[in-house]
CSV table of C-alpha atoms and ligand atoms in Angstrom, one decimal:
chain,number,residue,atom,x,y,z
H,5,MET,CA,31.3,-26.5,-87.0
H,6,SER,CA,30.8,-29.1,-89.9
H,7,GLU,CA,31.2,-27.7,-93.4
H,8,GLU,CA,28.5,-30.3,-94.3
H,9,HIS,CA,24.6,-29.4,-94.2
H,10,PRO,CA,23.0,-30.1,-90.8
H,11,ILE,CA,20.8,-33.3,-90.7
H,12,PRO,CA,18.0,-32.5,-88.9
H,13,ILE,CA,16.4,-34.6,-86.0
H,14,SER,CA,12.9,-34.4,-87.3
H,15,VAL,CA,11.4,-32.5,-90.8
H,16,VAL,CA,7.9,-31.2,-91.2
H,17,ARG,CA,7.1,-31.8,-95.0
H,18,LEU,CA,3.8,-31.1,-96.1
H,19,GLY,CA,2.7,-31.7,-99.7
H,20,GLU,CA,0.6,-30.1,-102.4
H,21,ASP,CA,-2.3,-32.4,-101.2
H,22,VAL,CA,-2.4,-30.7,-98.1
H,23,GLU,CA,-1.9,-27.2,-99.5
H,24,GLN,CA,-5.2,-28.2,-101.7
H,25,LEU,CA,-7.3,-29.7,-98.8
H,26,LEU,CA,-6.2,-26.4,-96.7
H,27,LEU,CA,-7.7,-24.0,-99.2
H,28,GLU,CA,-10.5,-26.2,-100.0
H,29,VAL,CA,-11.7,-25.6,-96.1
H,30,VAL,CA,-10.7,-22.1,-96.3
H,31,ARG,CA,-12.8,-21.7,-98.9
H,32,SER,CA,-15.7,-23.6,-97.4
H,33,GLY,CA,-16.3,-21.3,-94.9
H,34,ILE,CA,-16.3,-24.0,-92.4
H,35,ILE,CA,-13.1,-23.5,-90.4
H,36,ALA,CA,-14.1,-24.7,-87.0
H,37,GLN,CA,-15.0,-28.1,-86.1
H,38,GLY,CA,-16.8,-29.8,-89.0
H,39,PRO,CA,-16.5,-32.7,-91.6
H,40,LYS,CA,-12.6,-32.6,-92.0
H,41,VAL,CA,-12.6,-33.3,-88.5
H,42,LYS,CA,-15.3,-36.1,-88.7
H,43,GLN,CA,-13.3,-37.7,-91.7
H,44,LEU,CA,-9.9,-37.7,-89.7
H,45,GLU,CA,-11.5,-39.5,-86.8
H,46,ASP,CA,-13.4,-42.1,-88.7
H,47,THR,CA,-10.3,-42.9,-90.9
H,48,PHE,CA,-7.8,-43.0,-88.0
H,49,ALA,CA,-10.3,-45.3,-86.3
H,50,SER,CA,-10.1,-47.6,-89.0
H,51,MET,CA,-6.6,-47.7,-89.4
H,52,ILE,CA,-6.1,-48.7,-85.7
H,53,GLY,CA,-9.0,-51.0,-85.7
H,54,VAL,CA,-11.2,-49.2,-82.9
H,55,GLU,CA,-14.6,-48.2,-83.2
H,56,HIS,CA,-14.8,-44.6,-81.9
H,57,VAL,CA,-11.9,-41.9,-82.2
H,58,VAL,CA,-12.6,-38.3,-80.7
H,59,ALA,CA,-10.3,-35.7,-81.9
H,60,VAL,CA,-9.1,-32.8,-79.6
H,61,ASN,CA,-7.2,-30.0,-79.8
H,62,ASN,CA,-3.8,-31.7,-78.6
H,63,GLY,CA,-2.4,-34.9,-77.1
H,64,THR,CA,-2.3,-33.0,-73.7
H,65,THR,CA,-5.8,-32.4,-73.9
H,66,ALA,CA,-6.9,-36.1,-74.8
H,67,LEU,CA,-4.9,-37.2,-71.9
H,68,ILE,CA,-6.7,-34.8,-69.5
H,69,ALA,CA,-10.1,-35.4,-71.2
H,70,ALA,CA,-9.4,-39.2,-70.7
H,71,MET,CA,-8.9,-38.9,-67.0
H,72,ASP,CA,-12.2,-36.8,-66.8
H,73,VAL,CA,-14.5,-39.5,-68.7
H,74,HIS,CA,-12.5,-42.2,-66.6
H,75,ASP,CA,-14.1,-40.3,-63.4
H,76,LEU,CA,-10.5,-39.9,-61.6
H,77,GLN,CA,-10.6,-37.9,-58.6
H,78,ALA,CA,-8.7,-36.6,-55.7
H,79,GLY,CA,-7.2,-39.6,-54.1
H,80,ASP,CA,-7.4,-41.8,-56.9
H,81,GLU,CA,-3.9,-43.2,-58.1
H,82,VAL,CA,-2.8,-43.8,-61.3
H,83,ILE,CA,0.4,-45.7,-62.2
H,84,THR,CA,2.5,-44.5,-65.2
H,85,SER,CA,6.0,-44.3,-66.0
H,86,PRO,CA,8.4,-42.1,-64.9
H,87,PHE,CA,10.3,-41.8,-68.5
H,88,THR,CA,8.2,-40.0,-70.3
H,89,PHE,CA,7.0,-36.5,-71.5
H,90,VAL,CA,5.7,-34.3,-69.0
H,91,ALA,CA,1.9,-34.2,-70.3
H,92,THR,CA,1.6,-37.5,-69.1
H,93,LEU,CA,1.9,-36.3,-65.3
H,94,ASN,CA,0.6,-32.9,-66.0
H,95,ALA,CA,-2.5,-34.6,-67.1
H,96,ILE,CA,-2.6,-37.0,-63.7
H,97,LEU,CA,-2.4,-33.8,-61.7
H,98,ALA,CA,-5.0,-31.9,-63.4
H,99,ALA,CA,-7.4,-34.5,-62.7
H,100,GLY,CA,-6.4,-33.9,-59.0
H,101,ALA,CA,-5.3,-37.6,-58.9
H,102,THR,CA,-2.1,-38.8,-57.4
H,103,ALA,CA,0.8,-40.4,-59.9
H,104,ARG,CA,2.8,-43.1,-58.9
H,105,PHE,CA,5.6,-44.7,-61.3
H,106,ALA,CA,6.3,-48.3,-62.2
H,107,ASP,CA,9.7,-49.0,-63.4
H,108,ILE,CA,10.3,-49.9,-67.3
H,109,SER,CA,12.2,-52.5,-69.0
H,110,VAL,CA,15.4,-51.8,-71.0
H,111,ASP,CA,14.2,-53.4,-73.8
H,112,ASP,CA,11.2,-51.5,-75.0
H,113,PHE,CA,11.5,-48.2,-72.4
H,114,ASN,CA,8.0,-49.1,-71.3
H,115,VAL,CA,6.4,-50.1,-68.1
H,116,THR,CA,6.0,-53.9,-67.7
H,117,ALA,CA,3.0,-55.4,-65.9
H,118,ALA,CA,4.9,-57.0,-63.2
H,119,SER,CA,6.3,-53.5,-62.2
H,120,LEU,CA,2.6,-51.8,-62.6
H,121,ALA,CA,1.3,-54.7,-60.5
H,122,ALA,CA,3.8,-54.5,-57.9
H,123,LEU,CA,2.2,-50.9,-57.0
H,124,VAL,CA,-1.4,-51.4,-57.2
H,125,THR,CA,-3.4,-50.7,-54.1
H,126,ASP,CA,-6.8,-50.2,-53.1
H,127,ARG,CA,-6.3,-46.3,-54.3
H,128,THR,CA,-5.5,-47.4,-57.6
H,129,LYS,CA,-7.9,-46.2,-60.1
H,130,ALA,CA,-6.1,-46.4,-63.3
H,131,LEU,CA,-3.1,-47.7,-65.4
H,132,LEU,CA,-1.3,-45.3,-67.9
H,133,PRO,CA,1.2,-47.0,-69.9
H,134,VAL,CA,3.2,-44.8,-72.3
H,135,HIS,CA,4.0,-46.3,-75.9
H,136,LEU,CA,7.4,-44.4,-75.8
H,137,TYR,CA,9.8,-43.8,-79.0
H,138,GLY,CA,7.2,-45.6,-81.3
H,139,GLN,CA,7.1,-49.3,-79.8
H,140,SER,CA,3.9,-50.5,-78.1
H,141,ALA,CA,4.3,-51.5,-74.3
H,142,ALA,CA,3.8,-55.3,-73.8
H,143,MET,CA,0.1,-54.9,-73.3
H,144,ALA,CA,-2.0,-58.0,-72.9
H,145,PRO,CA,-0.5,-58.7,-69.4
H,146,ILE,CA,-1.2,-55.1,-68.9
H,147,ALA,CA,-4.7,-55.2,-69.8
H,148,ASP,CA,-5.3,-58.4,-67.8
H,149,LEU,CA,-4.1,-56.8,-64.5
H,150,ALA,CA,-6.3,-53.7,-65.4
H,151,THR,CA,-9.4,-56.5,-65.8
H,152,ALA,CA,-8.5,-58.4,-62.8
H,153,HIS,CA,-8.4,-55.1,-60.4
H,154,GLY,CA,-11.3,-53.4,-62.2
H,155,LEU,CA,-8.7,-50.5,-63.4
H,156,SER,CA,-9.2,-47.9,-66.1
H,157,LEU,CA,-6.6,-48.7,-68.9
H,158,ILE,CA,-5.5,-45.0,-70.3
H,159,GLU,CA,-2.9,-45.6,-72.9
H,160,ASP,CA,-0.4,-42.4,-73.8
H,161,ALA,CA,0.0,-43.6,-77.6
H,162,ALA,CA,1.4,-39.7,-78.2
H,163,GLN,CA,4.3,-41.2,-80.0
H,164,ALA,CA,3.0,-44.9,-81.0
H,165,HIS,CA,0.5,-44.1,-84.2
H,166,CYS,CA,0.0,-47.7,-85.6
H,167,ALA,CA,2.7,-49.3,-83.4
H,168,THR,CA,1.1,-52.8,-82.6
H,169,ASP,CA,1.6,-55.5,-79.8
H,170,ASP,CA,0.5,-59.2,-80.7
H,171,GLY,CA,-1.6,-57.6,-83.7
H,172,ARG,CA,-3.2,-54.9,-81.7
H,173,PHE,CA,-2.7,-51.5,-82.5
H,174,ALA,CA,-1.7,-48.9,-79.6
H,175,GLY,CA,-4.4,-47.3,-78.2
H,176,SER,CA,-6.8,-50.2,-79.1
H,177,TRP,CA,-6.6,-51.8,-75.6
H,178,GLY,CA,-8.3,-49.3,-73.2
H,179,THR,CA,-8.6,-45.5,-74.0
H,180,GLY,CA,-6.0,-44.2,-76.7
H,181,CYS,CA,-4.3,-41.0,-76.6
H,182,PHE,CA,-2.6,-39.8,-79.5
H,183,SER,CA,-0.7,-36.2,-80.1
H,184,LEU,CA,-0.9,-34.7,-83.3
H,185,TYR,CA,2.3,-32.4,-82.6
H,186,ALA,CA,4.3,-30.9,-85.2
H,187,THR,CA,7.4,-33.3,-84.8
H,188,LYS,CA,5.0,-36.5,-84.3
H,189,ASN,CA,4.6,-39.2,-87.2
H,190,LEU,CA,1.0,-37.6,-88.2
H,191,THR,CA,0.5,-34.2,-87.3
H,192,SER,CA,-1.9,-31.5,-87.7
H,193,SER,CA,0.5,-28.7,-86.1
H,194,GLU,CA,-1.3,-29.0,-82.9
H,195,GLY,CA,-3.7,-31.6,-82.4
H,196,GLY,CA,-5.2,-35.1,-80.3
H,197,LEU,CA,-7.2,-37.9,-81.0
H,198,ILE,CA,-8.6,-40.3,-78.3
H,199,SER,CA,-9.5,-44.1,-79.2
H,200,THR,CA,-12.1,-46.1,-77.7
H,201,ASN,CA,-14.3,-49.2,-78.3
H,202,ASP,CA,-16.8,-47.9,-75.8
H,203,ALA,CA,-19.3,-46.1,-77.1
H,204,ALA,CA,-20.6,-44.6,-73.9
H,205,ILE,CA,-16.9,-43.3,-73.3
H,206,ALA,CA,-16.6,-41.5,-77.1
H,207,ASP,CA,-20.3,-40.1,-76.3
H,208,ARG,CA,-19.2,-38.6,-72.9
H,209,LEU,CA,-15.7,-37.4,-74.9
H,210,ARG,CA,-17.6,-35.9,-77.4
H,211,VAL,CA,-20.0,-33.9,-75.1
H,212,LEU,CA,-17.2,-33.0,-72.9
H,213,ARG,CA,-14.8,-31.6,-75.7
H,214,ASN,CA,-18.0,-29.2,-76.7
H,215,GLN,CA,-18.4,-27.4,-73.2
H,216,GLY,CA,-20.5,-30.2,-72.5
H,217,MET,CA,-23.1,-29.3,-74.6
H,218,ARG,CA,-25.1,-32.0,-76.9
H,219,GLN,CA,-27.5,-29.3,-77.8
H,220,ARG,CA,-26.4,-25.9,-78.1
H,221,TYR,CA,-27.1,-24.1,-74.4
H,222,GLN,CA,-28.0,-27.9,-72.9
H,223,TYR,CA,-25.2,-28.3,-70.6
H,224,GLU,CA,-25.1,-32.0,-69.6
H,225,MET,CA,-21.9,-32.3,-67.6
H,226,VAL,CA,-19.1,-29.4,-66.8
H,227,GLY,CA,-17.0,-29.4,-69.9
H,228,ASN,CA,-14.3,-27.3,-71.9
H,229,ASN,CA,-13.6,-26.3,-75.3
H,230,PHE,CA,-11.1,-29.2,-76.5
H,231,ARG,CA,-12.4,-29.0,-80.2
H,232,LEU,CA,-10.1,-29.6,-83.2
H,233,THR,CA,-10.4,-27.5,-86.4
H,234,ASP,CA,-11.1,-28.3,-89.8
H,235,ILE,CA,-8.3,-26.5,-90.8
H,236,HIS,CA,-6.1,-28.7,-88.2
H,237,ALA,CA,-7.7,-31.7,-89.7
H,238,ALA,CA,-7.1,-30.7,-93.3
H,239,LEU,CA,-3.4,-30.7,-92.3
H,240,CYS,CA,-3.6,-34.6,-91.4
H,241,ILE,CA,-5.8,-36.3,-93.6
H,242,PRO,CA,-3.5,-36.3,-96.6
H,243,GLN,CA,-0.9,-37.9,-94.4
H,244,LEU,CA,-3.0,-40.7,-93.3
H,245,ALA,CA,-2.8,-42.4,-96.7
H,246,ALA,CA,1.0,-42.1,-97.2
H,247,TYR,CA,1.3,-43.1,-93.8
H,248,GLU,CA,2.3,-46.7,-94.7
H,249,ASP,CA,5.1,-45.6,-96.9
H,250,GLN,CA,6.5,-43.3,-94.4
H,251,LEU,CA,6.5,-46.1,-92.3
H,252,LYS,CA,8.4,-48.4,-94.4
H,253,LYS,CA,11.0,-45.9,-94.7
H,254,ARG,CA,11.0,-45.3,-90.6
H,255,ARG,CA,11.5,-49.0,-90.5
H,256,ALA,CA,14.2,-49.1,-93.5
H,257,ASN,CA,16.1,-46.4,-91.7
H,258,ALA,CA,15.9,-47.7,-88.3
H,259,GLN,CA,17.2,-51.0,-89.8
H,260,ARG,CA,20.0,-49.4,-91.5
H,261,LEU,CA,21.1,-47.7,-88.3
H,262,ASN,CA,21.0,-50.7,-86.3
H,263,GLU,CA,23.3,-52.4,-88.8
H,264,GLY,CA,25.5,-49.6,-89.0
H,265,LEU,CA,26.0,-49.1,-85.2
H,266,THR,CA,26.0,-52.8,-83.9
H,267,GLY,CA,28.9,-54.0,-82.1
H,268,ILE,CA,30.4,-50.5,-80.9
H,269,GLU,CA,31.8,-50.8,-77.3
H,270,GLY,CA,29.4,-49.1,-74.7
H,271,LEU,CA,26.4,-48.2,-77.4
H,272,ARG,CA,23.5,-50.4,-77.3
H,273,THR,CA,21.1,-50.0,-80.3
H,274,PRO,CA,17.3,-50.4,-79.8
H,275,VAL,CA,15.3,-53.3,-80.9
H,276,GLU,CA,12.2,-54.0,-82.1
H,277,LEU,CA,10.6,-56.7,-79.8
H,278,PRO,CA,9.2,-59.9,-81.2
H,279,GLY,CA,5.4,-59.6,-82.0
H,280,ARG,CA,5.6,-55.8,-82.2
H,281,GLU,CA,5.7,-53.4,-85.0
H,282,HIS,CA,7.6,-50.3,-83.8
H,283,VAL,CA,6.8,-47.0,-85.9
H,284,TRP,CA,10.1,-45.6,-85.1
H,285,HIS,CA,9.2,-42.0,-83.8
H,286,GLN,CA,12.7,-41.8,-82.1
H,287,TYR,CA,15.9,-44.1,-82.8
H,288,THR,CA,17.1,-44.0,-79.4
H,289,VAL,CA,20.5,-45.8,-78.4
H,290,LEU,CA,21.8,-45.9,-74.9
H,291,VAL,CA,25.4,-44.9,-74.1
H,292,ASP,CA,26.8,-46.4,-70.7
H,293,GLU,CA,30.2,-45.7,-69.1
H,294,SER,CA,32.2,-48.0,-71.1
H,295,ALA,CA,31.5,-46.3,-74.5
H,296,CYS,CA,35.0,-44.3,-75.1
H,297,LEU,CA,32.9,-41.1,-74.9
H,298,GLY,CA,30.2,-40.1,-72.6
H,299,ARG,CA,26.5,-39.3,-73.6
H,300,ASP,CA,26.4,-35.7,-72.9
H,301,ALA,CA,29.8,-35.3,-74.9
H,302,MET,CA,28.6,-37.7,-77.8
H,303,ILE,CA,25.6,-35.3,-77.9
H,304,ASP,CA,28.1,-32.0,-78.2
H,305,ALA,CA,30.4,-33.9,-80.8
H,306,LEU,CA,26.9,-34.8,-83.0
H,307,THR,CA,25.9,-31.8,-82.6
H,308,ALA,CA,29.1,-30.0,-84.0
H,309,ALA,CA,29.2,-32.4,-86.8
H,310,GLY,CA,26.0,-31.1,-88.1
H,311,ILE,CA,24.1,-34.4,-86.9
H,312,GLY,CA,20.8,-33.7,-84.9
H,313,CYS,CA,20.2,-35.3,-81.9
H,314,GLY,CA,18.3,-35.3,-78.7
H,315,ILE,CA,18.0,-36.6,-75.4
H,316,TYR,CA,14.3,-37.8,-74.8
H,317,TYR,CA,14.1,-37.5,-71.7
H,318,PRO,CA,17.1,-36.2,-69.6
H,319,LYS,CA,15.7,-36.9,-66.3
H,320,LEU,CA,12.8,-38.8,-64.9
H,321,VAL,CA,9.4,-36.9,-65.2
H,322,HIS,CA,9.3,-36.2,-61.4
H,323,ASP,CA,12.6,-35.1,-60.9
H,324,TYR,CA,12.1,-31.4,-60.8
H,325,ASP,CA,11.4,-29.3,-57.8
H,326,CYS,CA,7.4,-28.5,-59.0
H,327,TYR,CA,6.8,-32.2,-58.7
H,328,ARG,CA,9.3,-33.4,-55.9
H,329,ASN,CA,7.3,-32.3,-53.1
H,330,HIS,CA,3.7,-32.0,-55.0
H,331,PRO,CA,1.1,-33.9,-52.9
H,332,GLY,CA,-0.2,-35.4,-55.9
H,333,VAL,CA,3.5,-37.4,-56.8
H,334,VAL,CA,4.3,-40.3,-54.9
H,335,ILE,CA,7.9,-41.3,-55.7
H,336,ASP,CA,8.8,-44.9,-56.2
H,337,GLU,CA,12.3,-46.2,-56.9
H,338,THR,CA,12.8,-46.9,-60.6
H,339,PRO,CA,16.5,-48.2,-61.0
H,340,THR,CA,16.2,-49.1,-64.6
H,341,ALA,CA,14.2,-45.7,-65.7
H,342,ALA,CA,17.0,-43.5,-63.9
H,343,ALA,CA,19.6,-45.4,-65.2
H,344,VAL,CA,18.1,-44.9,-69.2
H,345,ALA,CA,17.6,-41.3,-68.4
H,346,GLY,CA,21.4,-40.7,-68.0
H,347,GLN,CA,22.4,-43.0,-71.2
H,348,CYS,CA,19.7,-42.0,-74.1
H,349,LEU,CA,20.4,-40.5,-77.2
H,350,SER,CA,18.1,-40.1,-80.2
H,351,LEU,CA,19.2,-40.0,-83.8
H,352,PRO,CA,17.3,-39.1,-86.8
H,353,VAL,CA,15.3,-41.8,-88.2
H,354,HIS,CA,12.8,-39.7,-89.8
H,355,PRO,CA,11.2,-40.6,-93.3
H,356,TYR,CA,13.5,-38.1,-95.2
H,357,LEU,CA,16.8,-39.0,-94.7
H,358,THR,CA,18.9,-39.8,-97.7
H,359,GLU,CA,21.4,-42.7,-98.1
H,360,GLY,CA,24.6,-40.2,-97.7
H,361,GLU,CA,22.9,-38.7,-94.6
H,362,LEU,CA,22.7,-42.3,-93.0
H,363,ASP,CA,25.9,-43.2,-93.7
H,364,ARG,CA,27.2,-40.1,-92.2
H,365,ILE,CA,25.5,-40.4,-89.1
H,366,VAL,CA,27.0,-44.2,-88.9
H,367,THR,CA,30.2,-43.2,-90.0
H,368,THR,CA,30.1,-40.0,-87.6
H,369,VAL,CA,29.2,-42.1,-84.4
H,370,ARG,CA,31.6,-44.8,-85.4
H,371,GLY,CA,34.6,-42.1,-85.7
H,372,LEU,CA,33.6,-40.7,-82.3
H,373,CYS,CA,33.5,-44.2,-80.6
H,374,GLY,CA,36.7,-45.1,-82.0
H,375,SER,CA,35.4,-48.1,-83.9
O,406,LIG,C1,4.2,-39.5,-74.6
O,406,LIG,C2,3.5,-37.9,-75.0
O,406,LIG,N1,2.8,-37.8,-74.1
O,406,LIG,C3,1.8,-36.7,-74.4
O,406,LIG,C4,2.3,-35.6,-75.2
O,406,LIG,C5,1.6,-34.5,-75.1
O,406,LIG,O1,0.9,-34.2,-76.5
O,406,LIG,P1,0.8,-32.5,-77.3
O,406,LIG,O2,2.3,-32.0,-77.3
O,406,LIG,O3,0.1,-32.9,-78.3
O,406,LIG,O4,0.3,-31.8,-76.2
O,406,LIG,C6,3.2,-35.7,-75.8
O,406,LIG,C7,3.9,-34.9,-76.7
O,406,LIG,O5,5.2,-34.6,-77.0
O,406,LIG,C8,4.1,-36.9,-75.7
O,406,LIG,O6,5.2,-37.1,-76.3
């Protein structure tokens, strides 16, 4: 084990402003859904340029609620990415719908319009791109595809708060689903946000999250308890004002890592594609067979050197016994995603990295790669 202090892959650091707001909420006596939830919704809506944001209790329920209000039903097909966190797939299956998988681009790790288009049939009801690691998918052609075929567009923006493509924010093209889990760029410990420009969808989401009630004991639809609390909202609200600065640090860190790690045999550094603003939730390199150390050996060596790292994600999302033979899962060939799952390795990029830590990450990776 390294003598030097460990560098974690992510850090949660909440300031005195959060402590004060939490105290205010606790003292107010309104600790369930209340004015702080509304403030969080309205502030985030203006940050990503949408008309409505509805807060829910986590990112998975954001996706489940989105499926519900888009009327997804048994037999409907939803095309998504096979290279994602399992919540994306679980939400499709919770709706009783069928998941299909489009291949990704190695440049941004996201599904492409062409790979989605190849799977559209008359059973397709929705497209569900995932904006992985903090970079938006190429959304304009995906939105065009959805419009051309009359499909719902649900975006898994769990990792992409304020990422943009062509000047438009992730989550502003269709129904956007964000996570506020502890390690996300913005957090309420657990929490989720759903964005939309469609007033009818927003209205249904608000009723759905509150047991189908607009007024007490007047049920309009089969609902659920998906409510966020003011305690959770208070954790997140102060982070919104500080987010631009945090993003600057994430960007500078990613640039520094890219400069330091460029030109290593067998190691591909991540790119921010033209016209996009990456929010660097993860900094993910690809380690191929020409590298002098394999991906898994590199993970072990980095861990021993005290450098936090992770594999997001080690397998395609359907490549587990519980999904492989599931009637709601149709496995399509996705060679790029399969290759990327075997090569991806994420390094720390969080905003609290010091100059010395960034140097240590670069030197350690270079040392392991013999360069
Ligand atoms: C891509 C993706 N989708 C969905 C989720 C689910 O969010 P939550 O953990 O808040 O339920 C996550 C969270 O890790 C995620 O990374």
